[in-house]
XYZ file of C-alpha atoms in Angstrom:
549
model
C 129.332 118.026 148.854
C 125.927 119.330 147.761
C 125.599 116.689 145.024
C 126.374 113.761 147.531
C 123.635 115.224 149.872
C 121.094 115.360 146.989
C 121.950 111.811 146.027
C 121.405 110.574 149.590
C 118.012 112.292 149.782
C 116.936 110.739 146.472
C 118.054 107.327 147.763
C 116.007 107.718 150.982
C 112.865 108.468 148.882
C 113.038 105.063 147.319
C 113.631 103.019 150.606
C 110.684 100.907 151.714
C 108.640 102.166 154.565
C 108.651 100.506 158.009
C 111.412 98.109 156.702
C 108.953 96.337 154.374
C 109.797 95.233 150.844
C 107.597 97.018 148.407
C 104.907 95.135 146.592
C 105.596 94.118 142.984
C 104.389 96.676 140.624
C 101.237 95.641 138.830
C 98.825 97.226 136.510
C 97.551 100.720 136.633
C 94.186 100.972 138.257
C 92.821 102.379 134.941
C 93.643 99.379 133.037
C 91.223 96.528 132.485
C 91.655 93.357 134.531
C 90.464 91.250 131.520
C 90.437 91.961 127.755
C 87.893 89.784 125.745
C 88.576 89.654 122.054
C 85.446 88.335 120.144
C 85.686 87.270 116.406
C 82.320 86.350 114.833
C 83.216 84.033 111.870
C 81.796 85.451 108.469
C 80.029 88.332 110.092
C 79.305 91.024 107.517
C 78.951 94.440 108.872
C 75.441 94.842 107.578
C 74.238 92.056 109.971
C 74.400 94.873 112.545
C 72.169 97.219 110.684
C 69.915 94.697 108.902
C 68.815 92.920 111.997
C 69.002 95.863 114.431
C 65.284 96.259 115.006
C 65.018 92.584 116.039
C 68.058 92.525 118.554
C 67.420 92.913 122.335
C 68.960 95.551 124.493
C 71.614 93.639 126.152
C 73.720 92.284 123.391
C 74.717 93.999 120.174
C 72.748 97.084 121.256
C 74.485 97.362 124.571
C 77.879 97.099 122.936
C 77.047 99.813 120.540
C 75.122 102.073 122.780
C 77.649 102.109 125.592
C 80.791 101.470 123.502
C 82.417 102.830 120.269
C 81.575 101.523 116.887
C 83.772 101.807 113.666
C 81.235 101.639 110.941
C 83.782 101.646 108.032
C 86.039 98.915 109.080
C 87.787 96.806 106.457
C 90.241 94.159 105.882
C 93.164 95.401 103.860
C 94.387 92.311 102.142
C 93.533 89.310 100.064
C 92.679 86.413 100.858
C 89.886 86.989 103.397
C 89.673 83.583 105.000
C 89.266 82.407 108.654
C 92.942 81.711 109.591
C 94.428 84.984 108.038
C 91.542 86.939 109.530
C 92.137 85.764 113.117
C 95.903 86.141 112.763
C 95.511 89.487 111.422
C 93.127 90.785 114.147
C 95.540 89.913 116.956
C 98.876 90.483 115.323
C 97.976 93.872 113.946
C 99.454 93.082 110.549
C 98.694 91.241 107.341
C 99.780 87.861 105.938
C 102.718 89.582 104.376
C 104.243 89.699 107.763
C 102.476 87.186 110.025
C 102.777 84.382 107.374
C 99.282 82.779 107.627
C 98.479 83.350 103.920
C 95.451 80.976 103.915
C 93.526 78.356 105.858
C 96.094 76.105 104.125
C 98.676 76.661 101.431
C 101.146 74.851 99.330
C 104.464 74.694 100.959
C 107.039 74.867 98.209
C 109.926 73.859 100.375
C 108.259 70.788 101.707
C 106.508 70.115 98.362
C 103.180 69.543 100.116
C 100.023 71.400 101.229
C 100.050 72.322 104.892
C 97.366 73.418 107.227
C 97.777 76.770 109.089
C 97.824 75.312 112.630
C 98.803 71.659 111.894
C 101.731 70.445 113.937
C 102.922 66.817 113.947
C 105.405 67.550 116.813
C 102.654 67.801 119.377
C 99.976 65.293 120.555
C 96.226 65.483 120.970
C 94.708 66.005 124.373
C 91.022 65.065 124.911
C 90.705 63.031 121.773
C 92.428 59.932 120.360
C 92.236 61.466 116.847
C 94.750 63.840 115.261
C 92.341 66.687 115.662
C 94.454 68.003 118.589
C 97.700 67.950 116.745
C 97.676 71.684 116.441
C 99.831 74.748 117.521
C 100.495 78.374 116.297
C 104.014 77.616 115.098
C 103.294 78.624 111.489
C 102.404 82.125 112.692
C 105.597 84.063 112.600
C 104.545 87.018 114.566
C 103.423 87.819 118.135
C 99.799 88.583 119.104
C 98.649 91.344 121.408
C 97.947 88.587 123.908
C 101.720 87.479 123.590
C 102.773 91.016 124.208
C 100.547 91.236 127.364
C 102.113 88.006 128.663
C 105.664 89.409 128.167
C 104.714 92.725 129.769
C 103.213 91.055 132.850
C 106.266 88.651 133.164
C 103.896 85.837 132.263
C 101.574 86.653 135.173
C 98.625 87.686 132.974
C 96.797 84.623 131.625
C 95.689 84.000 128.121
C 93.004 81.521 127.179
C 91.758 81.034 123.699
C 88.436 79.445 122.777
C 86.857 78.527 119.411
C 84.801 75.783 117.746
C 87.502 75.834 114.969
C 91.110 74.951 116.016
C 92.497 77.972 114.084
C 89.877 80.260 115.788
C 91.158 79.294 119.193
C 94.906 78.925 118.514
C 95.896 81.857 116.426
C 94.351 84.717 118.528
C 95.791 83.278 121.740
C 99.262 83.346 120.265
C 102.524 81.422 121.193
C 102.687 82.012 124.948
C 98.927 81.177 125.709
C 98.259 79.180 128.876
C 95.631 77.241 126.840
C 93.626 77.135 123.698
C 90.617 74.847 123.423
C 88.665 73.854 120.387
C 85.596 71.529 119.789
C 85.921 68.101 118.402
C 82.604 67.114 116.880
C 81.885 63.953 115.026
C 80.677 61.450 117.554
C 82.794 62.824 120.460
C 81.437 66.331 121.352
C 84.486 67.521 123.482
C 86.621 70.494 123.955
C 90.220 69.451 123.250
C 93.653 70.898 123.072
C 97.335 69.807 122.399
C 100.460 69.184 124.338
C 101.818 72.463 122.951
C 99.964 73.983 125.859
C 99.942 71.373 128.697
C 100.459 67.786 129.542
C 96.761 67.027 130.716
C 93.422 68.617 130.359
C 92.453 70.404 133.489
C 89.778 68.959 135.658
C 87.372 71.667 134.846
C 87.528 70.944 131.103
C 87.000 67.228 131.763
C 84.117 68.005 134.001
C 82.616 70.164 131.296
C 82.981 67.460 128.627
C 81.437 64.865 130.927
C 78.482 67.187 131.831
C 76.350 66.238 128.843
C 76.162 69.980 127.881
C 77.176 69.423 124.207
C 74.747 66.452 123.810
C 71.879 68.694 125.179
C 72.103 70.841 122.085
C 71.240 67.955 119.658
C 67.686 69.085 119.570
C 65.213 70.711 117.299
C 66.173 74.076 115.777
C 63.235 76.356 115.084
C 63.153 80.014 114.671
C 63.471 82.052 117.853
C 60.549 84.138 116.866
C 57.678 83.961 114.389
C 59.334 83.302 111.024
C 56.772 85.597 109.375
C 58.429 88.454 111.207
C 61.859 87.640 109.696
C 61.351 90.252 106.974
C 65.098 91.126 106.763
C 66.060 87.864 105.076
C 64.963 85.902 102.036
C 62.278 83.237 101.786
C 62.728 80.156 103.812
C 62.198 77.919 100.952
C 64.631 78.742 98.005
C 66.914 76.974 95.640
C 70.078 78.675 96.896
C 70.602 76.659 100.174
C 72.448 73.407 100.635
C 70.619 72.411 103.878
C 70.720 69.246 105.760
C 70.270 66.155 103.456
C 68.314 68.437 101.145
C 66.074 69.893 103.879
C 66.260 73.760 103.746
C 63.239 74.803 105.638
C 62.557 75.039 109.430
C 62.236 73.402 111.878
C 65.290 71.095 111.871
C 65.393 68.028 114.022
C 69.117 67.878 114.565
C 68.927 64.423 116.126
C 66.806 63.006 113.365
C 69.156 64.691 110.774
C 72.317 63.006 112.340
C 74.068 59.673 112.403
C 75.901 58.369 115.371
C 79.156 59.238 113.702
C 78.354 62.980 112.964
C 75.800 63.876 115.652
C 77.955 66.722 117.117
C 78.674 68.097 113.604
C 75.038 69.237 113.502
C 75.481 71.163 116.747
C 78.361 73.049 114.992
C 76.088 73.868 111.893
C 73.420 75.358 114.134
C 73.176 78.444 116.398
C 73.609 76.059 119.426
C 77.301 75.828 118.509
C 77.706 79.469 119.422
C 75.555 78.836 122.603
C 77.943 75.937 123.609
C 80.911 78.112 122.945
C 79.531 80.742 125.228
C 78.877 78.018 127.919
C 82.463 76.927 127.751
C 83.796 80.540 127.750
C 81.964 81.427 130.952
C 83.214 78.170 132.541
C 86.750 79.127 131.520
C 86.286 82.524 133.130
C 85.267 81.002 136.407
C 87.652 78.042 136.504
C 90.737 80.087 135.575
C 89.780 83.009 137.765
C 90.199 85.449 134.736
C 90.212 89.121 135.759
C 90.652 88.372 139.366
C 94.105 89.793 140.157
C 96.097 92.861 139.386
C 97.597 91.533 136.106
C 95.492 91.955 132.928
C 94.253 88.600 131.464
C 93.064 87.792 127.974
C 90.186 85.624 126.691
C 89.768 85.202 123.099
C 86.434 83.847 121.795
C 85.655 82.771 118.177
C 82.108 82.116 117.263
C 82.352 79.670 114.447
C 78.814 78.480 113.810
C 78.032 81.690 111.983
C 80.415 80.640 109.244
C 79.219 77.063 109.106
C 75.619 78.228 108.507
C 76.545 80.985 106.115
C 78.336 78.567 103.930
C 75.478 75.991 104.196
C 72.483 78.418 103.742
C 73.892 81.547 102.352
C 74.096 85.062 103.794
C 70.406 86.044 102.863
C 68.844 83.094 104.601
C 66.281 82.822 107.439
C 68.747 80.467 109.136
C 71.357 83.383 109.229
C 68.938 85.765 110.648
C 67.834 83.336 113.364
C 71.473 82.514 114.078
C 72.309 86.190 114.837
C 69.307 86.817 116.832
C 70.308 83.907 119.011
C 73.980 85.128 119.050
C 72.575 88.393 120.395
C 71.331 86.520 123.448
C 74.550 84.691 123.885
C 76.488 88.013 123.875
C 74.082 89.359 126.455
C 74.686 86.303 128.700
C 78.451 86.649 128.221
C 78.283 90.440 129.203
C 76.260 89.513 132.295
C 78.756 86.920 133.221
C 81.571 89.507 132.886
C 79.798 91.884 135.152
C 79.182 89.420 137.778
C 82.672 87.789 137.674
C 84.933 90.483 136.740
C 82.881 93.636 137.452
C 81.565 96.348 135.203
C 84.315 98.753 134.330
C 86.951 96.172 134.973
C 87.041 94.644 131.641
C 87.364 95.626 127.921
C 85.708 93.888 125.092
C 86.171 94.209 121.307
C 84.070 92.559 118.808
C 84.850 92.021 114.994
C 84.939 89.444 112.266
C 87.460 87.407 110.441
C 85.760 88.174 106.877
C 82.404 88.709 105.432
C 80.622 86.774 102.844
C 79.116 87.043 99.294
C 75.433 86.619 98.334
C 74.982 83.421 96.552
C 75.712 84.118 92.846
C 72.986 81.926 91.658
C 70.556 84.172 93.547
C 72.386 87.367 92.283
C 71.849 86.176 88.670
C 68.019 86.055 89.268
C 68.020 89.750 90.263
C 70.258 90.571 87.247
C 73.492 91.403 89.244
C 76.664 90.143 87.446
C 77.992 87.044 89.158
C 79.117 83.560 88.367
C 81.144 80.428 89.177
C 84.791 79.548 88.450
C 85.739 76.010 87.625
C 89.145 75.319 89.168
C 89.750 71.919 87.476
C 88.884 73.301 83.924
C 91.109 76.309 84.467
C 93.987 74.178 85.783
C 93.765 71.806 82.680
C 93.647 74.802 80.190
C 96.523 76.421 81.985
C 98.825 73.425 81.752
C 97.929 72.853 78.108
C 98.755 76.361 77.339
C 102.162 76.142 79.073
C 103.011 72.924 77.266
C 102.093 74.300 73.824
C 103.751 77.689 74.501
C 106.971 76.363 75.985
C 107.229 72.880 74.355
C 107.759 71.253 77.770
C 105.590 70.068 80.620
C 105.903 70.272 84.437
C 106.889 73.960 84.494
C 103.864 74.426 86.885
C 104.372 72.694 90.167
C 101.153 73.602 91.826
C 97.866 75.650 91.445
C 96.493 76.452 94.905
C 94.135 79.146 96.149
C 94.272 81.150 92.948
C 98.114 81.103 93.096
C 100.399 79.333 90.558
C 103.644 77.940 91.772
C 106.596 77.389 89.458
C 108.805 74.354 89.384
C 112.117 76.146 89.230
C 114.165 72.847 88.711
C 112.105 72.288 85.628
C 112.428 75.850 84.427
C 116.192 75.553 84.684
C 116.405 72.264 82.720
C 114.065 73.638 80.027
C 116.200 76.938 79.941
C 112.929 78.994 80.533
C 113.169 82.232 82.404
C 110.657 82.704 85.296
C 110.033 86.288 84.063
C 109.003 84.940 80.551
C 106.690 82.252 82.207
C 105.165 84.977 84.353
C 104.483 87.293 81.434
C 102.952 84.601 79.303
C 100.711 83.195 82.091
C 99.661 86.781 83.171
C 98.417 87.436 79.596
C 96.781 84.102 79.119
C 95.020 84.135 82.498
C 93.633 87.711 81.952
C 91.831 86.490 78.947
C 89.872 84.148 81.073
C 86.252 85.477 81.280
C 85.831 85.179 85.097
C 89.233 86.760 86.018
C 89.502 90.338 86.953
C 93.185 90.919 87.693
C 96.570 88.993 87.450
C 99.777 89.834 89.367
C 103.179 88.342 89.233
C 105.973 87.698 91.894
C 108.064 90.309 90.037
C 105.334 92.982 90.458
C 104.805 92.157 94.098
C 108.565 92.287 94.861
C 109.458 95.109 92.565
C 106.994 97.808 93.420
C 105.001 99.162 96.361
C 101.244 99.606 95.694
C 99.512 102.232 97.813
C 95.871 101.643 96.641
C 93.364 99.307 94.907
C 93.416 95.557 94.374
C 97.182 95.466 93.909
C 97.769 96.823 97.398
C 95.318 94.139 98.847
C 97.190 91.355 96.982
C 100.542 92.826 98.117
C 99.417 92.958 101.841
C 98.497 89.168 101.435
C 101.685 88.187 99.602
C 104.394 86.624 101.697
C 107.586 86.310 99.789
C 108.555 82.855 101.206
C 105.056 81.260 101.136
C 103.179 82.778 98.304
C 103.150 81.710 94.633
C 104.569 83.224 91.497
C 101.419 84.360 89.748
C 98.138 85.453 91.625
C 94.855 85.950 90.046
C 91.803 87.734 91.275
C 88.265 86.852 90.142
C 85.608 89.304 89.128
C 83.102 90.698 91.871
C 80.613 87.924 93.009
C 82.382 85.228 91.088
C 83.412 82.339 93.284
C 84.741 78.822 93.072
C 82.067 77.032 95.057
C 78.849 75.167 94.847
C 75.663 76.885 93.452
C 74.189 76.710 96.913
C 75.516 78.483 99.927
C 77.876 81.431 100.426
C 81.776 81.713 100.667
C 84.404 84.399 100.962
C 87.994 85.186 100.222
C 87.941 88.318 97.922
C 88.956 91.939 98.422
C 85.467 93.184 97.585
C 83.308 95.025 100.126
C 81.092 92.110 100.894
C 84.142 90.277 102.290
C 86.136 93.157 103.679
C 83.591 95.227 105.442
C 83.483 93.934 109.055
C 81.980 95.258 112.302
C 84.318 96.627 114.882
C 83.070 97.610 118.369
C 84.968 98.437 121.546
C 83.315 98.425 124.866
C 84.062 98.843 128.542
C 87.239 100.024 130.312
C 89.201 102.673 128.456
C 86.380 103.016 125.803
C 84.286 106.215 125.353
C 80.840 106.114 123.916
C 80.605 107.176 120.193
C 80.851 105.940 116.616
C 82.641 106.989 113.328
C 82.458 106.526 109.708
C 86.172 107.157 109.284
C 87.762 104.214 107.714
C 89.616 101.815 110.040
C 91.506 98.630 109.185
C 91.398 95.109 110.922
C 95.080 95.583 111.544
C 94.420 98.667 113.826
C 92.702 96.555 116.529
C 95.766 94.970 118.212
C 97.713 98.372 118.380
C 94.533 99.979 119.900
C 94.395 97.377 122.567
C 98.022 97.741 123.234
C 97.594 101.455 123.641
C 94.765 100.976 126.188
C 97.080 98.470 128.110
C 100.205 100.579 127.770
C 102.202 97.608 126.423
C 104.211 97.029 123.217
C 102.506 96.456 119.850
C 102.803 92.922 118.589
C 106.326 92.648 116.985
C 105.252 92.745 113.358
C 102.314 95.201 113.685
C 101.659 97.669 110.874
C 98.340 98.965 112.077
C 97.950 102.164 114.091
C 96.102 102.954 117.273
C 92.594 104.191 116.640
C 93.172 107.666 118.047
C 89.812 108.964 117.063
C 88.427 106.809 119.930
C 91.371 106.845 122.271
C 91.643 110.684 122.243
C 87.978 111.220 122.952
C 87.131 112.038 126.529
C 84.630 109.843 128.268
């Protein structure tokens, strides 16, 4: 009898008061109403420290002063490109698990090269070109934004924004309400695909018709006196590509454009970041982000930093000016968040998708070992070697992104073992002067590496999508033009990225303890009290989370 009485009392405790149905349980008051994930394309960590004295108080300085900075944050895989970077930040794992092994790769099952976000099953919205035929379908893991959507029963919104399609699509994940990217050329519009919706929202059409993008086809001069830009190299140098050969300020973007590419110049200027900020703030307002009890996600990818780094190099005056202007855009974004969501109601993290190397032709002038790798010459020598060594052609199906794919049908016909071809190629390639390491599929699948370059390669090796032999070039050796910078390696200039958390759930502080890019998503999951992305291998950054505010 006592047991029945106890059960009845417990039952009464859960009955609604006054005969009313209890309100749907929503988020804890301590959780942020909005998470803003910012990725700055090609941002090296030292852009924080190098330009620190030139930054204002309300952008990078505010984030670091009032937030938590991880000063020894690294990518833990090769290759360090844009698509793998964005995917790894938001899935909490490496290409080994999320499947985005490059911006593009050779699909050995379809016998063709594929683009990371390309999707012919969807249609473009906002443009008549194929630029909108994109989706996240090739990313095989969930993002933290996906997990938030699942946790909130799809009530929490996700909006992804980036000038590059991959910078908008991959962070927002599979369940996003929308992802928008910028179609330059002669259009100057933010577009999307039918993966997300049937028609562009009115607010996007209004923004596209406002003339905002066209307003940035204007002269680009330095924000401050160029003589005070002492943290970067000379304005006139032989290490920059520039615009039609012009490599010094000021740049008249309109005069340097044609009718067919006028909006491309906006992308390769700091005004591309400003336009991205304009659009992000418009999205926050139109979509009422952070206005209800269910956490929303806004992902922002700043792409112009990468375009400018590739064009002018990481040590250029143009890069310094771009970051000083980005600092102002970040300040404006934070102000908008304070006004629209409320200080203390949102959480921001800022990081990068990869770094960038100093221009090797410049490094040579200061006696630092560096150089260039000729892909075409290498491929010719490789195929000649294979034909001489095995007395047959066509054993190599494709050479792509420093990976060699075997033609297994040709191997079988020639009675050549894959292991014999692996060994022969590894020995041959290692003799190549610009190559530092060579790894085979047998090594990647037959052992677990816990440190060094081999671990980075293994973390980027996907069994179904990667090649049969992978090579790693020496430090500061790249396959690129002799002007401008690039990225992709596992060396510090490409792996060391900023990581700053700010806002709700984030104490003030900093650490030099090593963190990895795959730790970001699990940390946000911990703040929100939701599941980690389904393939996550990173860990919550407890050194910050356990600190009392």
